[in-house]
Short mmCIF file of C-alpha atoms and ligand atoms in Angstrom, two decimals:
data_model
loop_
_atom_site.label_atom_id
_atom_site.label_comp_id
_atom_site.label_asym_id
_atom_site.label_seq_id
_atom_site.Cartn_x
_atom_site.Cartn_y
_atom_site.Cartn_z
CA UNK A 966 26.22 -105.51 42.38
CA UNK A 967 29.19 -102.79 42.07
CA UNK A 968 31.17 -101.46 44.49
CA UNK A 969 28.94 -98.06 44.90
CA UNK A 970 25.52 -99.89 45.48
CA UNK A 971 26.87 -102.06 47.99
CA UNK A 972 28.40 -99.09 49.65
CA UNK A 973 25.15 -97.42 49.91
CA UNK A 974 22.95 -101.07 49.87
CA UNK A 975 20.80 -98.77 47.36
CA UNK A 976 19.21 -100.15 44.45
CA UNK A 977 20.51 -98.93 41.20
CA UNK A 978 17.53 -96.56 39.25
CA UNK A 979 17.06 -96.03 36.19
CA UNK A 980 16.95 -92.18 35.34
CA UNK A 981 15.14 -90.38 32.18
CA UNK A 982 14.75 -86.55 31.67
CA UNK A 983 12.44 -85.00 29.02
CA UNK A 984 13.57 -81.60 28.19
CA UNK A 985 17.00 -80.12 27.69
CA UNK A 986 16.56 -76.63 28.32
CA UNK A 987 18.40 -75.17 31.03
CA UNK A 988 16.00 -77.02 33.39
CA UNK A 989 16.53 -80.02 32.12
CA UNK A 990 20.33 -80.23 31.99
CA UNK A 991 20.20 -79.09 36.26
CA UNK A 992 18.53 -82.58 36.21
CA UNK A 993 20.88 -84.28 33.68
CA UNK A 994 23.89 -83.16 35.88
CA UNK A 995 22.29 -84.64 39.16
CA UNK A 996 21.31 -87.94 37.63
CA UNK A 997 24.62 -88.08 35.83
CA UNK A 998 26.89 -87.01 39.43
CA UNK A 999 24.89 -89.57 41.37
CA UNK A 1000 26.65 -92.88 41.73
CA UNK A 1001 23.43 -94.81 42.37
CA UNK A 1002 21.23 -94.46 39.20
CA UNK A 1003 21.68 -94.75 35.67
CA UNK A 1004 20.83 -92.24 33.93
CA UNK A 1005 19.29 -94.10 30.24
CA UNK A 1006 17.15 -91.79 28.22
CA UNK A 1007 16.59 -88.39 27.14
CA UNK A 1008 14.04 -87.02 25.30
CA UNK A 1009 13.61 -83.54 23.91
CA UNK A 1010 12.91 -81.58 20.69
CA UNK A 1011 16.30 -80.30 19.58
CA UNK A 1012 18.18 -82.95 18.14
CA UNK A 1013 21.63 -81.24 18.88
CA UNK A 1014 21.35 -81.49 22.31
CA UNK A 1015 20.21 -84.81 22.42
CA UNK A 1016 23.35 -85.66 20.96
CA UNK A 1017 25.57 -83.37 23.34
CA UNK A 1018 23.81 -84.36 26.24
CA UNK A 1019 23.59 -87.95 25.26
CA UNK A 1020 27.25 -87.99 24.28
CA UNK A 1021 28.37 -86.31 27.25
CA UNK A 1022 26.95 -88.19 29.85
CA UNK A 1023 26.65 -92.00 27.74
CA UNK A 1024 23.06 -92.08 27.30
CA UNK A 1025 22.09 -95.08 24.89
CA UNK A 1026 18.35 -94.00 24.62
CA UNK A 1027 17.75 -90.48 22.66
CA UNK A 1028 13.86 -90.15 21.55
CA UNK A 1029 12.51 -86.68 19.74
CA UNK A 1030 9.18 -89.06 20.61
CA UNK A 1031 8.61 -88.71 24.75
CA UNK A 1032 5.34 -91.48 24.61
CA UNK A 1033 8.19 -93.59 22.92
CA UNK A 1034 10.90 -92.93 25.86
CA UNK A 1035 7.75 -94.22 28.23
CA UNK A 1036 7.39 -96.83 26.77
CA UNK A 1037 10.43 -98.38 25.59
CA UNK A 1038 13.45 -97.66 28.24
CA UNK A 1039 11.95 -99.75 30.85
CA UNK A 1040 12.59 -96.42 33.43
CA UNK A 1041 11.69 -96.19 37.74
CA UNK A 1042 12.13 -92.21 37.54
CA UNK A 1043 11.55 -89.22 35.25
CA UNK A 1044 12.29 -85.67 35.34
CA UNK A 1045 10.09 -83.47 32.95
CA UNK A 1046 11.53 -80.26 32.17
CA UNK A 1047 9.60 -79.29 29.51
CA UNK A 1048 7.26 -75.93 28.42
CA UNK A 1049 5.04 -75.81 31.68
CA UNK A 1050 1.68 -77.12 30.01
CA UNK A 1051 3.29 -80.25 28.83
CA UNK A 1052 3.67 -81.29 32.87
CA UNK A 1053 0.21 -82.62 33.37
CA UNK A 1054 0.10 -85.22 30.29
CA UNK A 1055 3.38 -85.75 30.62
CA UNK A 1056 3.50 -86.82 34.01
CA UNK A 1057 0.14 -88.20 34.12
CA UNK A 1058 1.41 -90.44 31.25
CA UNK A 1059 4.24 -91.41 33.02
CA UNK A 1060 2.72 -92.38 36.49
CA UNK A 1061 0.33 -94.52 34.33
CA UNK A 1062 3.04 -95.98 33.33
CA UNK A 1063 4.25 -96.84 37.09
CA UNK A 1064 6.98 -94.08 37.12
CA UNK A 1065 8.08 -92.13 39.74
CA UNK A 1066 8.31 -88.41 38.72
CA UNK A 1067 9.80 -85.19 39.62
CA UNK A 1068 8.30 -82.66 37.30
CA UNK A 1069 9.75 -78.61 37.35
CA UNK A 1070 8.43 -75.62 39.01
CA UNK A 1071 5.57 -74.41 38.20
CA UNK A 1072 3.89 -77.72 38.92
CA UNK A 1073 1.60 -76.63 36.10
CA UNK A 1074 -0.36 -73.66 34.27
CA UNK A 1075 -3.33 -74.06 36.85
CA UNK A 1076 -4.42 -75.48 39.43
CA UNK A 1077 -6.87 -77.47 37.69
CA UNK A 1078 -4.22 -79.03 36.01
CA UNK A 1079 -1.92 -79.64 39.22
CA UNK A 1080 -4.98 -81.42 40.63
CA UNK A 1081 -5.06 -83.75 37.68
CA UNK A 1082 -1.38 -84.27 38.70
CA UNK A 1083 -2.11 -85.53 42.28
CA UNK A 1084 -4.73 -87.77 41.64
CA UNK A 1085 -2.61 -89.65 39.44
CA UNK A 1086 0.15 -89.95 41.61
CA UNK A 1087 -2.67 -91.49 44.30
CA UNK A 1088 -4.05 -93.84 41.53
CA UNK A 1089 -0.94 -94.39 40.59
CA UNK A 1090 0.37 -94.75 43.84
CA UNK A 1091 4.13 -93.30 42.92
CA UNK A 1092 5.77 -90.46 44.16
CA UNK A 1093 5.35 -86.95 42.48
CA UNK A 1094 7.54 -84.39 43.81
CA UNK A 1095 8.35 -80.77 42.37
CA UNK A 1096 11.76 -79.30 41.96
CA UNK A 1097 11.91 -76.56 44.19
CA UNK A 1098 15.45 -76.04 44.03
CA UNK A 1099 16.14 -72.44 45.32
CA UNK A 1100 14.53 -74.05 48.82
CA UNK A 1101 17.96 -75.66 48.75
CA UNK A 1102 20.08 -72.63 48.64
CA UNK A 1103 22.39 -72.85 52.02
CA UNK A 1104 21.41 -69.30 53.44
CA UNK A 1105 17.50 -71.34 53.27
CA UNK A 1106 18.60 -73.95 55.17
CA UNK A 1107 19.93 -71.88 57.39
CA UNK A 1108 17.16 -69.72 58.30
CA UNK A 1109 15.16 -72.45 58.24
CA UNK A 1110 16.50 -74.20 60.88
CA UNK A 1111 16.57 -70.52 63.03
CA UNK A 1112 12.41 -70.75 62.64
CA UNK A 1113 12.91 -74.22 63.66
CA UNK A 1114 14.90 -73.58 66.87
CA UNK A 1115 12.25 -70.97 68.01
CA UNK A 1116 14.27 -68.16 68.02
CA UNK A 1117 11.91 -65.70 65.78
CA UNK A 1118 8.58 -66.57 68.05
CA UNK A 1119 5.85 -66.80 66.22
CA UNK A 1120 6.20 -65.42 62.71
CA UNK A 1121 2.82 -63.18 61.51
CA UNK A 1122 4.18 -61.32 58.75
CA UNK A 1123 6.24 -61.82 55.91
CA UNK A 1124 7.08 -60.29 52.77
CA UNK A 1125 9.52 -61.65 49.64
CA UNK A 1126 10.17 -60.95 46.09
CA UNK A 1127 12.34 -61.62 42.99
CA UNK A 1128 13.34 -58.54 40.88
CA UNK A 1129 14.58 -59.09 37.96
CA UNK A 1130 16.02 -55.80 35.83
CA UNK A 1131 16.11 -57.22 32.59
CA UNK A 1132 14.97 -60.92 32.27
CA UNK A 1133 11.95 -61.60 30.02
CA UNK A 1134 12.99 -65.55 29.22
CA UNK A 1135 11.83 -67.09 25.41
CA UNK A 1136 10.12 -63.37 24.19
CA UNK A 1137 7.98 -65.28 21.48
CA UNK A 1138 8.14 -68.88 22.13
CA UNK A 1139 5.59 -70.99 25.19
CA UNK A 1140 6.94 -68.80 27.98
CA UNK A 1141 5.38 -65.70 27.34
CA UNK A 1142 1.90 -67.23 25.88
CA UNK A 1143 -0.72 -67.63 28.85
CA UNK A 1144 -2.27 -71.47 27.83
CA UNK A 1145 1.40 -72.94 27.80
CA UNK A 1146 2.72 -71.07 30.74
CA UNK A 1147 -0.32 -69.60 32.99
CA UNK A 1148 1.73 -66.58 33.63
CA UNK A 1149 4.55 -64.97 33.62
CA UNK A 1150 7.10 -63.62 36.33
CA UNK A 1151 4.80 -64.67 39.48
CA UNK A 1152 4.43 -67.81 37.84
CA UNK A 1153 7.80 -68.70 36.71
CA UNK A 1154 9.85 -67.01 39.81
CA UNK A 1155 7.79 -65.60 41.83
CA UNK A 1156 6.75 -69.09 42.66
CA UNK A 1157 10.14 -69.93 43.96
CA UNK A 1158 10.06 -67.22 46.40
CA UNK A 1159 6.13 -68.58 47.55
CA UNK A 1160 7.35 -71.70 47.94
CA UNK A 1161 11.00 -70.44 49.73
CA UNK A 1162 8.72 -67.85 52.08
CA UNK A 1163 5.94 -70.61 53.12
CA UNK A 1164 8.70 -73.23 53.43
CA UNK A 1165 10.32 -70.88 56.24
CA UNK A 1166 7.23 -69.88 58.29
CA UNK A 1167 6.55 -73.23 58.48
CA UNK A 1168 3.94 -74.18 56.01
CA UNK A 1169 0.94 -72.27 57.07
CA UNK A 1170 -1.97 -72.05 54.64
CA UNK A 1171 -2.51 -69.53 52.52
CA UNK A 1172 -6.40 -68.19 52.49
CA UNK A 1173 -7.24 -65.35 50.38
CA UNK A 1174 -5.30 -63.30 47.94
CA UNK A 1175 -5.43 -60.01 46.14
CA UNK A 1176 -2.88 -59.53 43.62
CA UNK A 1177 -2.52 -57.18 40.98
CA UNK A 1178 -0.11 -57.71 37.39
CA UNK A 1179 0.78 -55.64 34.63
CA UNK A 1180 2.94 -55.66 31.35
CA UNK A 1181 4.72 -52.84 30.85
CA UNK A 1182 8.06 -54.05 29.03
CA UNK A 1183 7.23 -57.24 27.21
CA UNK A 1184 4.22 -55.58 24.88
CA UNK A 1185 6.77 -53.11 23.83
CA UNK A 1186 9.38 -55.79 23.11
CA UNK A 1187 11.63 -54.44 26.16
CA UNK A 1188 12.92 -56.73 28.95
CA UNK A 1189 14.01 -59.29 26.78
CA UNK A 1190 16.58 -61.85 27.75
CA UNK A 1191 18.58 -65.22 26.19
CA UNK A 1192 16.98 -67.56 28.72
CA UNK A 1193 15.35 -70.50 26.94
CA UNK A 1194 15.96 -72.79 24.13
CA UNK A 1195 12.87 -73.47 22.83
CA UNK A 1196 12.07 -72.02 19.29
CA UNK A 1197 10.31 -68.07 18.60
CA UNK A 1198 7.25 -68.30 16.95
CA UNK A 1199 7.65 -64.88 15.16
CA UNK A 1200 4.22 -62.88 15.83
CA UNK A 1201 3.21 -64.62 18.98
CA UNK A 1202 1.59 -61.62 21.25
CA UNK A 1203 3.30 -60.96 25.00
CA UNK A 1204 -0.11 -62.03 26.66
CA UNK A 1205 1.48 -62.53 30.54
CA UNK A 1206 2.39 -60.29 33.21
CA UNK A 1207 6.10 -58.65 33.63
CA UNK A 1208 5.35 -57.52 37.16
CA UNK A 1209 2.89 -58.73 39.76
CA UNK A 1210 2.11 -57.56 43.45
CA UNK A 1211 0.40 -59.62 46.15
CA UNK A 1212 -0.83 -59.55 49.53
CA UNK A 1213 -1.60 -62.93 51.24
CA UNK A 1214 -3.57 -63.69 54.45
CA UNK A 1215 -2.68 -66.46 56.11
CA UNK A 1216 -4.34 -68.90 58.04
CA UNK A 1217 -4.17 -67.74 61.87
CA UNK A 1218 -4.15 -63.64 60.94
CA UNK A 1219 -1.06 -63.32 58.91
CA UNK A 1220 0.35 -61.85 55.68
CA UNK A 1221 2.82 -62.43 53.00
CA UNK A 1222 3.76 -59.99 50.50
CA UNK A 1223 4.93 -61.07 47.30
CA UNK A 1224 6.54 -58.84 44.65
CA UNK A 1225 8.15 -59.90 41.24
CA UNK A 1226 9.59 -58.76 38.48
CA UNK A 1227 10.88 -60.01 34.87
CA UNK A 1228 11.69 -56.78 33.98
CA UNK A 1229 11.63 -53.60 36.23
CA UNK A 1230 13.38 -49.68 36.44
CA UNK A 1231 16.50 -50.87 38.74
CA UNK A 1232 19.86 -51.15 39.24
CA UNK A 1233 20.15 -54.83 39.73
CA UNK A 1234 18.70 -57.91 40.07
CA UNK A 1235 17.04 -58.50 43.52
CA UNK A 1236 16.03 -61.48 45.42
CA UNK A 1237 14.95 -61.45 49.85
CA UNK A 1238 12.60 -63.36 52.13
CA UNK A 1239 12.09 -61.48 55.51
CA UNK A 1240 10.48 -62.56 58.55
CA UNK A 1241 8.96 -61.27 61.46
CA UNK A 1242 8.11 -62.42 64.59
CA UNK A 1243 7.02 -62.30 67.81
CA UNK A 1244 10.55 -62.72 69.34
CA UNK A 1245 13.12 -62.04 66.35
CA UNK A 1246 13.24 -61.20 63.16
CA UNK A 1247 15.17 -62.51 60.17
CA UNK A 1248 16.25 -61.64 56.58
CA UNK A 1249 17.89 -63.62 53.75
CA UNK A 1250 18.59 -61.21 50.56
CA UNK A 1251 20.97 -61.57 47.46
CA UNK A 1252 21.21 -60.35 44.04
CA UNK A 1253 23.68 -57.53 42.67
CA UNK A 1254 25.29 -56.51 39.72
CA UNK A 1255 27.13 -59.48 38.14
CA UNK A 1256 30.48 -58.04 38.74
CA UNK A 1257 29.52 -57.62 42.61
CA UNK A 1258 27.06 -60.14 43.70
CA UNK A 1259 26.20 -60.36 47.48
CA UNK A 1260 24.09 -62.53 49.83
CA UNK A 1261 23.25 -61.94 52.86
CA UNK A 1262 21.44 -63.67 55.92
CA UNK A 1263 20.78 -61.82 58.99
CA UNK A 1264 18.74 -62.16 62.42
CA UNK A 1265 17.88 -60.06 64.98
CA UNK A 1266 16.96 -60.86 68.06
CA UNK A 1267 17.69 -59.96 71.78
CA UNK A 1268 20.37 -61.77 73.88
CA UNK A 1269 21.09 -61.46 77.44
CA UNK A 1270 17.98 -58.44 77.24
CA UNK A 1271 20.29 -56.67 75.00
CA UNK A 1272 19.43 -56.35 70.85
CA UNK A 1273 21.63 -58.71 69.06
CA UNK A 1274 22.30 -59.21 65.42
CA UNK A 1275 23.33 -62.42 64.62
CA UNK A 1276 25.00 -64.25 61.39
CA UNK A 1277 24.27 -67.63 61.34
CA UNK A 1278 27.32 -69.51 59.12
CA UNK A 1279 25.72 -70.52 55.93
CA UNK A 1280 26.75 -73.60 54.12
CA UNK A 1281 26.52 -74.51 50.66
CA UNK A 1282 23.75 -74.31 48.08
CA UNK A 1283 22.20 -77.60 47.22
CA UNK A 1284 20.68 -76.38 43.90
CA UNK A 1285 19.19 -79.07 41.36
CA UNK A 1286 21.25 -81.73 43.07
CA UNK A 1287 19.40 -81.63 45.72
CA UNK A 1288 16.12 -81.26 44.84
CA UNK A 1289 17.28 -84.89 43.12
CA UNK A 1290 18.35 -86.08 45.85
CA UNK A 1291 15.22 -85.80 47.91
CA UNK A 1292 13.38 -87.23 45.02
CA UNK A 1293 15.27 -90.28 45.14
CA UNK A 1294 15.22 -90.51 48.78
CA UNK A 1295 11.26 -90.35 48.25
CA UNK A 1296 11.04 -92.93 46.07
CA UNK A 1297 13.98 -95.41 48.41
CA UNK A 1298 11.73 -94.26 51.01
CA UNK A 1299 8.93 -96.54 49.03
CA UNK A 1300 6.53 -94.55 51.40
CA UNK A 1301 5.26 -93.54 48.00
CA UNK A 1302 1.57 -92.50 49.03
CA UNK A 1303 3.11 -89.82 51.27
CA UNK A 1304 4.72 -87.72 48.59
CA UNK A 1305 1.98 -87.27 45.73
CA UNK A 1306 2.73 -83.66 44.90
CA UNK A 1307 -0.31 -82.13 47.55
CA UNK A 1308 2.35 -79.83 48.84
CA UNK A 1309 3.22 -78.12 45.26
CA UNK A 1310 -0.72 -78.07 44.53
CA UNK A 1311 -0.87 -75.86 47.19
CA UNK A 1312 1.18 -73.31 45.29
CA UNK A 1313 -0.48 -73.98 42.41
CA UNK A 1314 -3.78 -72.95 44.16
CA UNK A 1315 -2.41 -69.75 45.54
CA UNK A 1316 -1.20 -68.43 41.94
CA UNK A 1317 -4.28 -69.13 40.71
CA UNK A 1318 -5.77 -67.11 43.43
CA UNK A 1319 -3.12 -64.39 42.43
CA UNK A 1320 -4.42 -64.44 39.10
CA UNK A 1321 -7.90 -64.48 39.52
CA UNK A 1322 -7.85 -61.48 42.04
CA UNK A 1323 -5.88 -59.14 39.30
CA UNK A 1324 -7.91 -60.62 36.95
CA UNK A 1325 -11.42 -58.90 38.98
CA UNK A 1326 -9.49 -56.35 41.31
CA UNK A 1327 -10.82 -58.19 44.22
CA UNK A 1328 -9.82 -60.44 47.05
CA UNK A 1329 -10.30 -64.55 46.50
CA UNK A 1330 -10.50 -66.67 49.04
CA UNK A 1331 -7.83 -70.12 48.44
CA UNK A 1332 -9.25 -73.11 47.93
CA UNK A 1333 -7.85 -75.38 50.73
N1 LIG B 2900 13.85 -74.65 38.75
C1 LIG B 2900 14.38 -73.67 38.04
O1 LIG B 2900 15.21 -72.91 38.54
C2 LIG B 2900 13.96 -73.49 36.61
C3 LIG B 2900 14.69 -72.67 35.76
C4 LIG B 2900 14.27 -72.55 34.43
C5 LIG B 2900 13.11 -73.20 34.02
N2 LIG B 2900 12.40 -73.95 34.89
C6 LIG B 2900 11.16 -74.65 34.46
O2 LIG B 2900 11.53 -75.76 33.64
C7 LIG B 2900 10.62 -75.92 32.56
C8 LIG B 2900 11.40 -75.78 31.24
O3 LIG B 2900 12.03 -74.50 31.22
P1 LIG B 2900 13.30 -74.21 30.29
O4 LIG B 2900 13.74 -72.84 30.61
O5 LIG B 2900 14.27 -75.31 30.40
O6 LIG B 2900 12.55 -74.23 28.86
P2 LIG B 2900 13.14 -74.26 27.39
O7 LIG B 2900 12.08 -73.72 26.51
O8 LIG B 2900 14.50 -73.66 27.36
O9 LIG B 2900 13.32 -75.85 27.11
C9 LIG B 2900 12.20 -76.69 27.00
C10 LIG B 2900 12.67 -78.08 26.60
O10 LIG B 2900 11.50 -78.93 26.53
C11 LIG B 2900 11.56 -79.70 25.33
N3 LIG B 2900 10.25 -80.09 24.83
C12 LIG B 2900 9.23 -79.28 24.45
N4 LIG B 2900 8.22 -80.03 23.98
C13 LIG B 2900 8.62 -81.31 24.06
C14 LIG B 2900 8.02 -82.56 23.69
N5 LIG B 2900 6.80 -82.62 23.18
N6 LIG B 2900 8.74 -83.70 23.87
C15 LIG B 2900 9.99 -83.65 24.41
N7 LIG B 2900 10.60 -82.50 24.77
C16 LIG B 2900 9.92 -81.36 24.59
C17 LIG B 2900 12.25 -78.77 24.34
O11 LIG B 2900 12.74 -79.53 23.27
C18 LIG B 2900 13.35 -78.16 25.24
O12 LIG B 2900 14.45 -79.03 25.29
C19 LIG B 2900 9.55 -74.86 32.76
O13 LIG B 2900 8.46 -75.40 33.47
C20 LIG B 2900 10.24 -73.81 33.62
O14 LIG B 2900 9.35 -73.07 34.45
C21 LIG B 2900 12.81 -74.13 36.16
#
């Protein structure tokens, strides 16, 4: 036993990531940081960066063949940070295999699929978590634990977005192709503020939606941006949405209002959650020109009968590491049956409610 597990009287795990996109290497880092696993294989399509991650960070097993990777480097936990409608088979595949797995956000392109997801995990019995890592940011945590204190009253209205002036990711390659991805800016951030906005309120459910999308900049080849490693398939038609709009009920006689952009008319990039509620409200916001970035998180409230604005101090931003973290802590936690993914499905349910409501022009109801 070394020095570090004895320390921490934590079983040593052994790590594997599949994908090495910027996704992938958040994961890499955390495995590679934490002092209690080992990170062993990596698996992804581009051989160079098999060999600079691999080098980097001392990883004997290297596989251009995932299945292979399952099979052969005897692993207890995989990240899969790969093209969004490679999640379900590959996690699926790797629960089967008795793995524990922490997949990316979007959990997958539908809901159908995220279901698939789940009931592995419960046949499985192994923990499947999502990475959900802007939940971590500090100003989050923060707020979050203002809802918790009571402070805001009961909150019955909400409304968050992501703006994004100019960031159409992989133009051309799985991203921007509906069957790989299932969308396109609600999908691959709007989701994080869904997930940041229902994770502050206090996880109410979500019952109808009506939601409308449009494609403005990515038809024309505008919008375009250097995320993504993953190869162009010259010709490959922009078939998802640059901009999408949503109003949410919520269970109780609420509503959440969801805006997001890949690409959009403005001056800068623009990210907020704000609450409101019964007895305070409360705003986290950042974004900016790169040159001048700011964050902010404010509440308002009253104090001594008086209207008060208040700063709460904001600690750091726990990022990829962790979302990690809490995936490991899942799986030490061996209360495995208690973290099969339900939570993310959830999500999954209400962007496939999105999509089906600016798909008709109506208002669906969520399947709960
Ligand atoms: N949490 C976040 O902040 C965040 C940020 C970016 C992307 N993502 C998510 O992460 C996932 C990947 O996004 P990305 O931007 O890194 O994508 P990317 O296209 O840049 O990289 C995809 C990676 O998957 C690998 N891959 C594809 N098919 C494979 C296969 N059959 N076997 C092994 N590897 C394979 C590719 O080789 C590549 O390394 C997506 O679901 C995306 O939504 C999350």
């Amino acid at each position: 036993m070394t020095a570090a597990e004895q320390g921490s009287g934590q079983r040593r795990l052994r790590a594997g990531v599949i994908g090495l996109g910027w996704a992938g290497q958040q994961h890499v880092a955390a495995y590679a940081a934490d002092p209690t696993v080992d990170l062993v294989a990596l698996s992804a399509m581009e051989e160079h960066l098999l060999t600079r991650f691999g080098d980097e960070h001392d990883v004997p097993g290297r596989y251009r063949d995932w299945k292979q990777m399952i099979a052969e480097a005897d692993l207890d936990v995989v990240s899969i940070a790969t093209p969004t409608f490679l999640h379900a088979p590959m996690a699926t595949a790797a629960l089967e295999a008795g793995l524990h797995v922490l997949t990316e956000k979007p959990m997958a392109e539908t809901a159908e699929a995220a279901e698939s997801m789940v009931a592995a995990a419960d046949r499985a019995g192994r923990v499947l978590d999502v990475a959900f890592n802007h939940r971590q940011r500090g100003d989050v945590t923060a707020l979050r634990q203002v809802v918790e204190s009571g402070v805001l009253g009961k909150i019955y209205y909400a409304k968050t977005g992501w703006l994004r002036r100019q960031g159409i990711p992989g133009m051309g390659t799985w991203f921007t192709k509906t069957a790989s991805s299932g969308g396109g800016a609600m999908m691959d951030i709007g989701v994080h503020m869904l997930d940041m906005a229902l994770h502050l309120m206090g996880e109410p459910e979500v019952t109808a939606a009506s939601a409308s999308t449009h494609a403005e900049f990515g038809p024309l080849g505008r919008g375009g941006s250097g995320f993504g490693v993953s190869q162009v398939e010259e010709g490959t038609p922009f078939e998802v949405e640059d901009l999408a709009t949503a109003f949410l009920r919520i269970d109780g006689g609420g509503t959440l209002l969801l805006e997001t952009s890949w690409a959009q008319w403005i001056p800068y990039d623009q990210c907020y959650v704000t609450l409101y509620g019964a007895d305070g409200g409360a705003s986290i916001e950042w974004g900016g020109p790169p040159s001048d970035p700011y964050q902010r998180l404010n509440v308002w409230t009253e104090v001594a009968g008086m209207p008060a604005e208040l700063q709460p101090v904001v600690g750091e931003d726990g990022r990829h590491a962790r979302a990690v973290a809490n995936f490991l802590q899942k799986v030490r936690s061996e209360d495995w049956a208690a973290h099969d993914g339900s939570l993310a499905l959830r999500r999954a349910r209400v962007l496939d409610a999105c999509y089906a409501s600016a798909r008709t022009g109506a208002e669906v109801t969520v399947e709960n």
